[in-house]
Coordinates of C-alpha atoms in Angstrom, one line a residue:
X1 CA 0.0 0.0 0.0
X2 CA 3.2 2.1 0.1
X3 CA 1.6 5.2 1.6
X4 CA -0.7 5.8 -1.3
X5 CA -4.3 5.9 -0.3
X6 CA -6.6 8.1 -2.3
X7 CA -7.2 9.2 -5.8
X8 CA -7.5 12.9 -6.2
X9 CA -11.0 14.2 -6.7
X10 CA -10.0 17.2 -8.8
X11 CA -11.6 19.7 -6.5
X12 CA -10.3 23.2 -5.8
X13 CA -9.8 23.9 -2.1
X14 CA -13.3 25.4 -1.6
X15 CA -15.2 23.3 -4.1
X16 CA -17.0 21.1 -1.6
X17 CA -18.3 23.7 0.8
X18 CA -21.9 23.2 -0.3
X19 CA -21.5 19.5 -0.9
X20 CA -24.1 17.1 0.4
X21 CA -21.5 14.4 1.3
X22 CA -22.2 12.9 4.7
X23 CA -19.6 10.9 6.6
X24 CA -20.4 8.2 9.2
X25 CA -18.6 5.6 11.2
X26 CA -19.0 2.1 9.8
X27 CA -20.5 -0.5 12.0
X28 CA -20.9 -4.3 11.6
X29 CA -23.9 -3.8 9.3
X30 CA -21.6 -1.9 6.9
X31 CA -18.8 -4.5 6.5
X32 CA -19.9 -5.6 3.0
X33 CA -20.0 -2.0 1.7
X34 CA -16.7 -1.1 3.3
X35 CA -15.1 -4.3 2.0
X36 CA -16.3 -3.6 -1.6
X37 CA -14.6 -0.2 -1.4
X38 CA -11.5 -1.7 0.2
X39 CA -11.4 -4.1 -2.7
X40 CA -11.6 -1.2 -5.1
X41 CA -8.7 0.5 -3.2
X42 CA -6.6 -2.7 -3.5
X43 CA -7.4 -3.1 -7.2
X44 CA -6.6 0.5 -8.0
X45 CA -3.2 0.2 -6.3
X46 CA -2.7 -3.3 -8.0
X47 CA -2.5 -5.1 -4.6
X48 CA -3.2 -8.7 -5.5
X49 CA -5.0 -10.6 -2.7
X50 CA -5.3 -14.3 -3.3
X51 CA -8.3 -14.9 -1.1
X52 CA -11.2 -12.7 -2.4
X53 CA -12.8 -12.8 1.1
X54 CA -9.6 -11.4 2.8
X55 CA -10.5 -7.7 2.6
X56 CA -13.9 -8.4 4.1
X57 CA -12.5 -10.6 6.9
X58 CA -9.8 -8.0 7.6
X59 CA -12.3 -5.1 7.9
X60 CA -14.8 -7.1 9.8
X61 CA -12.3 -8.0 12.5
X62 CA -11.0 -4.4 12.8
X63 CA -14.5 -3.0 13.1
X64 CA -15.6 -5.7 15.6
X65 CA -12.6 -5.2 17.8
X66 CA -12.7 -1.4 17.4
X67 CA -9.0 -1.5 16.3
X68 CA -9.6 0.9 13.5
X69 CA -11.9 3.8 12.8
X70 CA -13.6 3.1 9.5
X71 CA -15.5 6.0 8.0
X72 CA -17.8 5.9 5.0
X73 CA -18.8 8.8 2.7
X74 CA -22.3 8.8 1.4
X75 CA -23.5 10.9 -1.6
X76 CA -27.3 11.4 -2.1
X77 CA -28.7 9.4 -5.0
X78 CA -25.3 7.7 -5.5
X79 CA -24.8 5.8 -2.2
X80 CA -21.7 5.0 -0.3
X81 CA -18.7 6.0 -2.5
X82 CA -15.7 6.3 -0.2
X83 CA -14.0 5.0 2.9
X84 CA -11.1 5.9 5.2
X85 CA -9.5 3.6 7.7
X86 CA -7.5 5.0 10.6
X87 CA -5.3 3.1 12.9
X88 CA -5.7 4.6 16.3
X89 CA -3.0 5.0 19.0
X90 CA 0.0 4.1 16.8
X91 CA 2.7 6.0 15.2
X92 CA 6.0 4.8 13.9
X93 CA 7.3 8.4 13.8
X94 CA 6.5 9.7 17.2
X95 CA 6.2 8.6 20.8
X96 CA 3.2 10.8 21.2
X97 CA -0.3 9.5 20.8
X98 CA -1.2 9.6 17.1
X99 CA -3.5 8.2 14.5
X100 CA -2.4 6.9 11.2
X101 CA -4.6 7.4 8.1
X102 CA -3.3 4.9 5.6
X103 CA -6.4 3.9 3.6
X104 CA -8.6 6.5 1.9
X105 CA -10.4 5.7 -1.3
X106 CA -13.2 7.2 -3.4
X107 CA -14.9 5.0 -6.0
X108 CA -15.3 6.3 -9.5
X109 CA -19.0 7.1 -8.8
X110 CA -17.9 9.5 -6.0
X111 CA -15.2 11.4 -7.7
X112 CA -15.6 15.2 -8.0
X113 CA -18.2 15.1 -5.2
X114 CA -15.9 16.2 -2.3
X115 CA -16.1 12.7 -0.7
X116 CA -12.3 12.5 -0.3
X117 CA -12.1 15.9 1.3
X118 CA -15.1 15.2 3.6
X119 CA -13.4 11.9 4.7
X120 CA -10.1 13.6 5.5
X121 CA -11.8 16.5 7.3
X122 CA -13.8 14.1 9.4
X123 CA -10.7 12.0 10.3
X124 CA -8.9 15.2 11.5
X125 CA -12.0 16.5 13.4
X126 CA -12.4 13.2 15.3
X127 CA -8.7 13.1 16.0
X128 CA -8.7 16.6 17.5
X129 CA -11.8 15.7 19.6
X130 CA -10.0 12.6 20.8
X131 CA -7.1 14.7 22.0
X132 CA -4.4 13.0 19.9
X133 CA -1.2 15.0 19.2
X134 CA -1.2 14.4 15.5
X135 CA -2.4 12.3 12.5
X136 CA 0.2 10.6 10.4
X137 CA -1.3 11.2 6.9
X138 CA 0.1 8.5 4.7
X139 CA -2.2 9.5 1.9
X140 CA -1.9 10.5 -1.7
X141 CA -4.5 13.2 -1.2
X142 CA -3.7 16.6 -2.6
X143 CA -0.9 18.1 -0.5
X144 CA -2.2 21.7 -0.4
X145 CA -5.7 20.6 0.6
X146 CA -4.4 18.1 3.2
X147 CA -2.1 20.6 4.8
X148 CA -4.8 23.2 5.0
X149 CA -7.3 20.9 6.6
X150 CA -4.6 19.6 9.0
X151 CA -3.9 23.1 10.2
X152 CA -7.6 24.1 10.2
X153 CA -8.2 21.4 12.8
X154 CA -5.5 22.8 15.1
X155 CA -2.6 20.5 14.3
X156 CA 0.8 22.1 13.7
X157 CA 2.7 20.3 11.0
X158 CA 6.1 21.3 12.3
X159 CA 5.4 19.6 15.6
X160 CA 4.5 16.3 14.1
X161 CA 5.9 14.4 11.2
X162 CA 3.3 14.2 8.5
X163 CA 3.8 12.6 5.2
X164 CA 1.7 14.0 2.4
X165 CA 2.2 12.0 -0.8
X166 CA 1.0 13.6 -3.9
X167 CA -0.1 11.6 -7.0
X168 CA 0.2 14.7 -9.1

């Protein structure tokens, strides 16, 4: 997965301000939907998984044990189009409490809707509310947008190592 996690949605920094995208935490009833998106994520990054049920089993276990925060983005009349998976309480870069966002994907039907931005914003909002010192963003989301959202939520980039990978 090499730190690449989301396809760019092609939006300008303010383009989704009036968007109807809603983001919610996935529960056990959402495992099939989340797994289908996770499969799309793996396929896009050409990650071959021998067992076709492995993505579902992986996410089901993480959701059931509350080991990851899995967020889903819904777009009216389109359905669930994106997901983000955050590993909580872990950072290879800092001894401080941190979250790691490594999986963020928007399906083709959700591109240009603001779903990627809405997911990233919600991850950062929840991290701030949880009191973590930073979020390790191992994501291919647009650097300028990611940095702006990171700082908007009160995180200081210079105080925490943040990787912004840009597909551009």
